[in-house]
Coordinates of C-alpha atoms in Angstrom, one line a residue:
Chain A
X1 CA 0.0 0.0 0.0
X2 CA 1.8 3.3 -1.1
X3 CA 1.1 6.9 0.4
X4 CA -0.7 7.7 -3.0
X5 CA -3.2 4.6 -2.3
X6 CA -4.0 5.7 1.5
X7 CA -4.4 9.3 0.4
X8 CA -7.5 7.7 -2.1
X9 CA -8.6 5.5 0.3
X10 CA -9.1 7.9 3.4
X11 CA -10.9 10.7 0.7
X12 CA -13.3 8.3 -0.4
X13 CA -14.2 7.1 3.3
X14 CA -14.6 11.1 3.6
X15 CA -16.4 11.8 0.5
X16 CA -19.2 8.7 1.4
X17 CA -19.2 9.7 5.1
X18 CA -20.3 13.2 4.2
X19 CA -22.4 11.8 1.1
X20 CA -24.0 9.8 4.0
X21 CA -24.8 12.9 6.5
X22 CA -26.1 15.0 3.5
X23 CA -28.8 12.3 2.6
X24 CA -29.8 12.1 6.6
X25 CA -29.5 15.6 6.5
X26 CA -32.0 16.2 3.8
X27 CA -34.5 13.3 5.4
X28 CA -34.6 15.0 8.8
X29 CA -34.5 18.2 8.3
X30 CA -36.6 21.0 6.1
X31 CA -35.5 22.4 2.8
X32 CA -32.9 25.2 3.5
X33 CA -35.0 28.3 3.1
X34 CA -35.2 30.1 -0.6
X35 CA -32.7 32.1 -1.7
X36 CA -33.8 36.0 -1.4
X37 CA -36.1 37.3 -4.7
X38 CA -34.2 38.8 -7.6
X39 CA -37.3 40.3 -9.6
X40 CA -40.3 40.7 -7.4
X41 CA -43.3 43.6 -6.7
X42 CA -44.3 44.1 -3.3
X43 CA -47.4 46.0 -1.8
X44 CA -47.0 49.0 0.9
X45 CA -49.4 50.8 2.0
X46 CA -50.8 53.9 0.2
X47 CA -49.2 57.0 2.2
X48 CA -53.2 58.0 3.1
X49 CA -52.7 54.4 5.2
X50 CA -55.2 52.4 2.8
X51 CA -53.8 49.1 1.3
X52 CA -54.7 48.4 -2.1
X53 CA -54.1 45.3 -4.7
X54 CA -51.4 44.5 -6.8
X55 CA -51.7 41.9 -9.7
X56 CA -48.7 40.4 -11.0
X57 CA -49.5 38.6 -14.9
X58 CA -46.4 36.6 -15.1
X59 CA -44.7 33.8 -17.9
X60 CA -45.3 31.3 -14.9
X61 CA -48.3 32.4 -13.2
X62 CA -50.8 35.1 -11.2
X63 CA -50.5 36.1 -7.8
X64 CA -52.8 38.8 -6.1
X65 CA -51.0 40.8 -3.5
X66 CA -53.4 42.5 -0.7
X67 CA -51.6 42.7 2.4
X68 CA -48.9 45.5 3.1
X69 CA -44.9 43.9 2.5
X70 CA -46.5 41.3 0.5
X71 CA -44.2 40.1 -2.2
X72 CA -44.7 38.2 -5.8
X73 CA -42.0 37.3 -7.9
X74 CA -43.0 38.9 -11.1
X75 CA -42.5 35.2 -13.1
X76 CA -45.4 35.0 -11.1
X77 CA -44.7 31.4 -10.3
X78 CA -45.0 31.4 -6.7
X79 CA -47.1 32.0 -3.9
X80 CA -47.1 35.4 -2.1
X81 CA -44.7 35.7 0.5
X82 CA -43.9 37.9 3.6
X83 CA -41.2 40.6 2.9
X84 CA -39.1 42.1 5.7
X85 CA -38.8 45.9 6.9
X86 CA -34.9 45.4 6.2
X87 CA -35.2 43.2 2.6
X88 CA -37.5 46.9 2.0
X89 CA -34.5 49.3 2.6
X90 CA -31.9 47.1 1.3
X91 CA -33.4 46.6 -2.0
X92 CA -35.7 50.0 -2.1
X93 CA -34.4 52.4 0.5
X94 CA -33.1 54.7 -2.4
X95 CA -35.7 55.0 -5.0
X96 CA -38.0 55.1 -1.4
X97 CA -36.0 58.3 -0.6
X98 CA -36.5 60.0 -4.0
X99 CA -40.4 59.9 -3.8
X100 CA -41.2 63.3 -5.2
X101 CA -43.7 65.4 -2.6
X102 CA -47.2 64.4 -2.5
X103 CA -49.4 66.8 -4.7
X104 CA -51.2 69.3 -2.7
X105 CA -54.6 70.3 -3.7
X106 CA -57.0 73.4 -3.0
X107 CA -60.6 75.1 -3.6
X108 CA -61.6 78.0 -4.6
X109 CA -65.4 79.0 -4.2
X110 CA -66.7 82.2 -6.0
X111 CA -69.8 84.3 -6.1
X112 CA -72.8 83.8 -7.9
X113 CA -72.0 84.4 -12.1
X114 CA -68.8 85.7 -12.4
X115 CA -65.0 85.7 -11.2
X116 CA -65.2 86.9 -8.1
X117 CA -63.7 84.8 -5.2
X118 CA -65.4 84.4 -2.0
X119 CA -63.7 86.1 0.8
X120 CA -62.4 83.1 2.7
X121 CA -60.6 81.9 -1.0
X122 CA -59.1 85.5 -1.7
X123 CA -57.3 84.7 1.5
X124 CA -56.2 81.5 0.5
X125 CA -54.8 82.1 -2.6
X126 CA -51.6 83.5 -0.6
X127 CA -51.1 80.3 1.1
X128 CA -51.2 78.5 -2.2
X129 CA -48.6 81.1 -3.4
X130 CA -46.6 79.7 -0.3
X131 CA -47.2 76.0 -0.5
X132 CA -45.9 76.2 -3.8
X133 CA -42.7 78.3 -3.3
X134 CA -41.9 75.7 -0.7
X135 CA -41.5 73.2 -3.9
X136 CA -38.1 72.9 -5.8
X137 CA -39.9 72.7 -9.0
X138 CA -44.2 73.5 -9.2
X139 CA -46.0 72.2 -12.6
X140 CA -50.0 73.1 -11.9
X141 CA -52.8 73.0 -12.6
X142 CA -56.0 75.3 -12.5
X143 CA -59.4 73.7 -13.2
X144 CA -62.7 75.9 -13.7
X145 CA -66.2 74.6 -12.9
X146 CA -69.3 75.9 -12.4
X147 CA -72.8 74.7 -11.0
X148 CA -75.5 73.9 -13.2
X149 CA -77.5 77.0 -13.8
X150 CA -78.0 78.5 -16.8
X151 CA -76.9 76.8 -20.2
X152 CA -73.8 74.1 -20.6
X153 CA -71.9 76.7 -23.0
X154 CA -72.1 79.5 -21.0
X155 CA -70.8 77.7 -18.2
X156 CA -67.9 76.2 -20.0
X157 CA -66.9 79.6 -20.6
X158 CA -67.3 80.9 -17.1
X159 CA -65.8 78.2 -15.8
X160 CA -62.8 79.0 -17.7
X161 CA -63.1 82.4 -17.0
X162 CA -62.6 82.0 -13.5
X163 CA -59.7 79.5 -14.1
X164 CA -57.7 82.2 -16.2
X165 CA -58.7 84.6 -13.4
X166 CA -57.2 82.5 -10.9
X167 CA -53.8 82.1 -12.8
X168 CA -53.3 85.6 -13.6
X169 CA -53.2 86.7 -9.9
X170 CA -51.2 83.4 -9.1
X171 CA -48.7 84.6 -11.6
X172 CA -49.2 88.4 -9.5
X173 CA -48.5 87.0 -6.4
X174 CA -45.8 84.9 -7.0
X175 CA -46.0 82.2 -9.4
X176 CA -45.0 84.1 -12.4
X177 CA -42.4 81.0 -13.7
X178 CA -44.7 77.8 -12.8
X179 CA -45.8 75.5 -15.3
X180 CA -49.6 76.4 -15.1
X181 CA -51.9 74.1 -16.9
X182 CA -55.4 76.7 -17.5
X183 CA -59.0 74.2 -18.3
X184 CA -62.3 74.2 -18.0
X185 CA -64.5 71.3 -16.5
X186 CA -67.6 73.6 -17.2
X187 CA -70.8 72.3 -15.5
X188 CA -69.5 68.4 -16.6
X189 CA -67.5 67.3 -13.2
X190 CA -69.8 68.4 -9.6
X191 CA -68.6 68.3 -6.8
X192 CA -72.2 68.2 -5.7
X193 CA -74.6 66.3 -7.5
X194 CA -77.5 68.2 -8.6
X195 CA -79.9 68.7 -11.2
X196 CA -79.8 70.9 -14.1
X197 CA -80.2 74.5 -12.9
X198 CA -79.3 74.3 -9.8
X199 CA -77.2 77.4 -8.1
X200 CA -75.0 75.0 -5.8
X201 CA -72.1 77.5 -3.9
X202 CA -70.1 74.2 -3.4
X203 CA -69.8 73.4 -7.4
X204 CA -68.7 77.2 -8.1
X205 CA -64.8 76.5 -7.8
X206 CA -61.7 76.5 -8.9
X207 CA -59.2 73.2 -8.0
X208 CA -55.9 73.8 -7.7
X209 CA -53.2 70.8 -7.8
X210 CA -49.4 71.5 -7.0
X211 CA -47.3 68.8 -7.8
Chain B
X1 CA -52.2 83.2 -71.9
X2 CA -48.9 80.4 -71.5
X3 CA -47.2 82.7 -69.0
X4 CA -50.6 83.8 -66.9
X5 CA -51.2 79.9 -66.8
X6 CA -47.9 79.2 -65.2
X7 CA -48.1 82.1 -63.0
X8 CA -51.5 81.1 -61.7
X9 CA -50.0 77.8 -61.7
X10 CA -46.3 78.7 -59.3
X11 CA -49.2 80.8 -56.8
X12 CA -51.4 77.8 -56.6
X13 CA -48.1 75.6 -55.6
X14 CA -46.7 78.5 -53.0
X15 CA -50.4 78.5 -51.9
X16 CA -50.3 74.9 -51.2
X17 CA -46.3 75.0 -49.7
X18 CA -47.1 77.9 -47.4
X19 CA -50.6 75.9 -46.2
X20 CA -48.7 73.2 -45.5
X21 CA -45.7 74.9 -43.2
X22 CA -48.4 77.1 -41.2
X23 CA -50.2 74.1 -41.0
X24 CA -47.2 71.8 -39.9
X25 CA -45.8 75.0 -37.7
X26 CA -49.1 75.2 -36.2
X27 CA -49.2 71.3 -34.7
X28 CA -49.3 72.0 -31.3
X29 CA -46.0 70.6 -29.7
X30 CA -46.6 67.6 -27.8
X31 CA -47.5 68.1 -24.1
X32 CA -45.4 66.9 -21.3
X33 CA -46.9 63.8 -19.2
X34 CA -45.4 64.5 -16.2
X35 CA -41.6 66.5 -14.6
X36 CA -38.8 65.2 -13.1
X37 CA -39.0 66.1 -9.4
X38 CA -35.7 64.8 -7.3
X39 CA -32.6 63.8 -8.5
X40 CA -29.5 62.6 -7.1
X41 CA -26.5 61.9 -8.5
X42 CA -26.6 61.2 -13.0
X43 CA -29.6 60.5 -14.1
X44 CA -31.0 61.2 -17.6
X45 CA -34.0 61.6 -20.2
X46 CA -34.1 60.4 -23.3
X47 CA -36.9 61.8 -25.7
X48 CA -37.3 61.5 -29.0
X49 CA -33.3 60.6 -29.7
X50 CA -32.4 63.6 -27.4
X51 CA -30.9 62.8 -24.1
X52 CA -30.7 65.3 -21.6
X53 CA -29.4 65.1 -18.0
X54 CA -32.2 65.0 -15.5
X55 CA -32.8 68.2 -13.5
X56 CA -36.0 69.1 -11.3
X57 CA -38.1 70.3 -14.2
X58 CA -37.3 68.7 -16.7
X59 CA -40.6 67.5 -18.9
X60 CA -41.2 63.8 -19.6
X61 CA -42.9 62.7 -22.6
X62 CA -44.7 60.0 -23.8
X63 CA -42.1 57.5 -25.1
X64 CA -39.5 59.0 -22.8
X65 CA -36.6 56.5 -21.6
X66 CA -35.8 57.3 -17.6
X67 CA -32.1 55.8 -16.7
X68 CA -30.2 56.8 -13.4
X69 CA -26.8 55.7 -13.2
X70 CA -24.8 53.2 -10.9
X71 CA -25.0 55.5 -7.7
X72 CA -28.0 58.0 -8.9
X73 CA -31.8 58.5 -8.1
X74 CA -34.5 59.9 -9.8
X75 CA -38.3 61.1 -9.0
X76 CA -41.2 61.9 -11.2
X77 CA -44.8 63.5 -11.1
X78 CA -46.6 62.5 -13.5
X79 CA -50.0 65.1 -14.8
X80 CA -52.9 62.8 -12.9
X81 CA -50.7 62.7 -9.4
X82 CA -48.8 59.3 -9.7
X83 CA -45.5 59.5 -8.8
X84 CA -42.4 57.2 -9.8
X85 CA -39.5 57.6 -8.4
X86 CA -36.2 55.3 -9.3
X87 CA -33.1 53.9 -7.8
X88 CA -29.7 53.2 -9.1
X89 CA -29.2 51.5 -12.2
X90 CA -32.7 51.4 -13.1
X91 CA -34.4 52.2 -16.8
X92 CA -37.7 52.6 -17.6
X93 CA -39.6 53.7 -20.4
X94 CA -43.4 55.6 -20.8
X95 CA -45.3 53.9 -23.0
X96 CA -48.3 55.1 -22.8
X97 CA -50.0 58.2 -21.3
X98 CA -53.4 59.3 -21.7
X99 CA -55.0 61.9 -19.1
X100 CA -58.3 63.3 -20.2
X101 CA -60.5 62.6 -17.6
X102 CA -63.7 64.2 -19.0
X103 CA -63.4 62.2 -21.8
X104 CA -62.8 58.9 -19.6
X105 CA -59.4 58.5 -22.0
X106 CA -57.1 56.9 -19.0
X107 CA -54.2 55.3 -19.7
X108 CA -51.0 54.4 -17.9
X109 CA -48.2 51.9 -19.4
X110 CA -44.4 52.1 -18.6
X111 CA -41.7 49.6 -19.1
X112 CA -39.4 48.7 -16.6
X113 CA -36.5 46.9 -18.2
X114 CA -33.9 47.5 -14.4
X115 CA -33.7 48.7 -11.5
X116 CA -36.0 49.6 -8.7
X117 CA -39.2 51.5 -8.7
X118 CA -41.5 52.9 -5.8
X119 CA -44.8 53.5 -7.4
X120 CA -47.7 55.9 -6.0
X121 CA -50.5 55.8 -7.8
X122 CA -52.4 58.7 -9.0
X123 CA -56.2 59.8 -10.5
X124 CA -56.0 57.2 -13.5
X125 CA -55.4 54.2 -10.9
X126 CA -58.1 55.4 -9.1
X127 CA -60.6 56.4 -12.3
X128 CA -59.8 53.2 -14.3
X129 CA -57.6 50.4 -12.5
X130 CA -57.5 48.8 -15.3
X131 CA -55.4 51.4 -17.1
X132 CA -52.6 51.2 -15.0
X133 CA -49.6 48.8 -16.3
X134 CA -45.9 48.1 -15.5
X135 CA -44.2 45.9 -17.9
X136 CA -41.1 43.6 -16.4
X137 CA -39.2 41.1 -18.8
X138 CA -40.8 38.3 -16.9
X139 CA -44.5 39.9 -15.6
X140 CA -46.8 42.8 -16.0
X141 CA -47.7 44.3 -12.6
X142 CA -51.3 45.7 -12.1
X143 CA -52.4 48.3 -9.8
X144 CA -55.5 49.0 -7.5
X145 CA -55.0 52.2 -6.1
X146 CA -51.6 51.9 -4.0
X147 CA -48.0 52.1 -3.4
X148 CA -45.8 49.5 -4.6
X149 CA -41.9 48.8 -5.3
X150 CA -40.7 46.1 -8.0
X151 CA -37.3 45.4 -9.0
X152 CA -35.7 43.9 -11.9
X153 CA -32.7 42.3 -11.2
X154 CA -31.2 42.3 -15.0
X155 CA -30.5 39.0 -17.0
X156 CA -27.0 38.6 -17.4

């Protein structure tokens, strides 16, 4: 028996003794957990708190994701499963951090027929200046509507009156460079259902988005 | 009458040239879908063949191509209120854009080919579910009304 042969010998006893505790290994035990996802959606909460659905189509399946750090591969080809506050950060945490600001929206109310704000609004309008100075860069947008009385044309066009109204003393207060987006809604989007005809205060407005 | 003809003839054509600059002059220029919002580090949009580097302000388009680089992030707003925003290494494209809600013409479709996105969904998620789509190269995610992150680990 040369040194050569012994060497062989004593690596095969090794290689079947650990051959041996792999098999018993793989009897007693459960299957070693799933390597982390690669390509996979999860579901957070909406940042007003409410929890919403996610539907993942994939080449191997669909899942339906309704609870909040609920994760799908998007092959789609397993169950959903439970994704950790630290998995989150590690694999989000940046593109979490560049979330723009929420968009910030306001009413205006105005008298009866024309382009005149209510006094409560005309104050307001100065905050809105504000609010929007406070963004690095403000795109917006300023919707008329009007309530129902009188005919759907001339409403259109007061509508959009009081929108261009609105704009032009945004622009005097403060807003002079903001991407301003001008429209009219007319009498086609209440805020208050009513019937045709209708004087409603509450549908006389003017929305106001900053994003 | 030869030389009148032709003359009638050369005004009818710089009639029908001029009609058609004013009228080609006069297509409105498309409107932007949405601005960049954040960004750290290099990130750029591509539009149309032109890239430019991100900035806050700058106007996405429909077909634009989103890309941050290795260390860089970038955030969106997008017309109806969703916002997108992006971590390193990712790329997306906008497919699709439609924001007329009057006219019930809702329509949301991007591509992400890499990266990470955190999605917060906007007035078309909430007017139309339906019209909300992010394509991966394995899955297309849907949306009902909430916030969501995906990532696309790239095949090598």
């Amino acid at each position: 028996m040369n040194i050569a042969h012994v060497v062989t010998s004593r690596m095969f006893q090794l290689t079947m003794a650990t051959a041996v505790v792999v098999l018993l290994g793989a009897c007693a035990s459960p299957p070693p957990p799933a390597p982390p996802p690669q390509s996979y959606v999860a579901l957070l909460p909406s940042p007003d708190g409410s929890i919403g659905k996610v539907v993942v189509q994939g080449q191997r399946g669909e899942q339906f994701l309704t609870l909040a750090q609920q994760g799908a591969l998007l092959d789609g080809s397993q169950p959903p499963f439970a994704v950790s506050t630290a998995q989150l950060e590690r694999d989000f945490g940046a593109a979490m951090k560049a979330r723009p600001a929420l968009p910030e929206q306001f009413l205006l109310y105005f008298e009866q027929g024309g382009a005149q704000l209510t006094a409560e609004s005309q104050r307001l309008l100065a905050r809105i200046v504000e609010r929007a100075q406070t963004r690095l860069s403000v795109d917006m947008s300023v919707i008329g509507h009007s309530d129902t009385q009188g005919a759907a044309n001339a409403n259109e066009a007061l509508a959009l009156k009081r929108a261009t109204a609105i704009a032009e003393q945004l622009r005097d207060l403060g807003l002079k460079n903001a991407v301003m987006v001008v429209e009219s809604h007319g009498e086609r989007n209440l805020l208050v259902p009513t019937p045709d005809d209708t004087a409603e205060p509450r549908n006389r407005r003017v929305e106001i988005t900053l994003r | 009458m030869k030389i009148p003809h032709h003359k009638a003839l050369h005004a009818l054509l710089a009639g029908i040239l001029a009609f058609m600059a004013t009228s080609a002059s006069a297509q409105t220029p498309p409107t932007p879908v949405g601005y960049v919002k954040t960004v750290t580090g290099q990130a750029w949009v591509t539009t149309a063949g032109q890239r430019l580097p991100a900035a806050p302000g700058t106007a996405i388009m429909i077909g634009s191509q989103l890309k941050t680089q290795a260390d860089a992030t970038l955030g969106v707003t997008f017309k109806d209120n969703t916002l997108m925003s992006f971590g390193p290494d990712t790329e997306l494209t906008v497919d699709e854009y439609l924001y007329e809600p009057a006219q019930g013409l809702l329509k949301l479709g991007t591509n992400l080919v890499k990266g990470s996105l955190n999605y917060v969904s906007g007035v078309i998620a909430k007017l139309k579910p339906d019209a909300v789509a992010v394509k991966t190269p394995t899955g297309i995610i849907g949306v009902r009304g909430t916030q969501f992150v995906a990532r696309v680990e790239e095949v090598k």
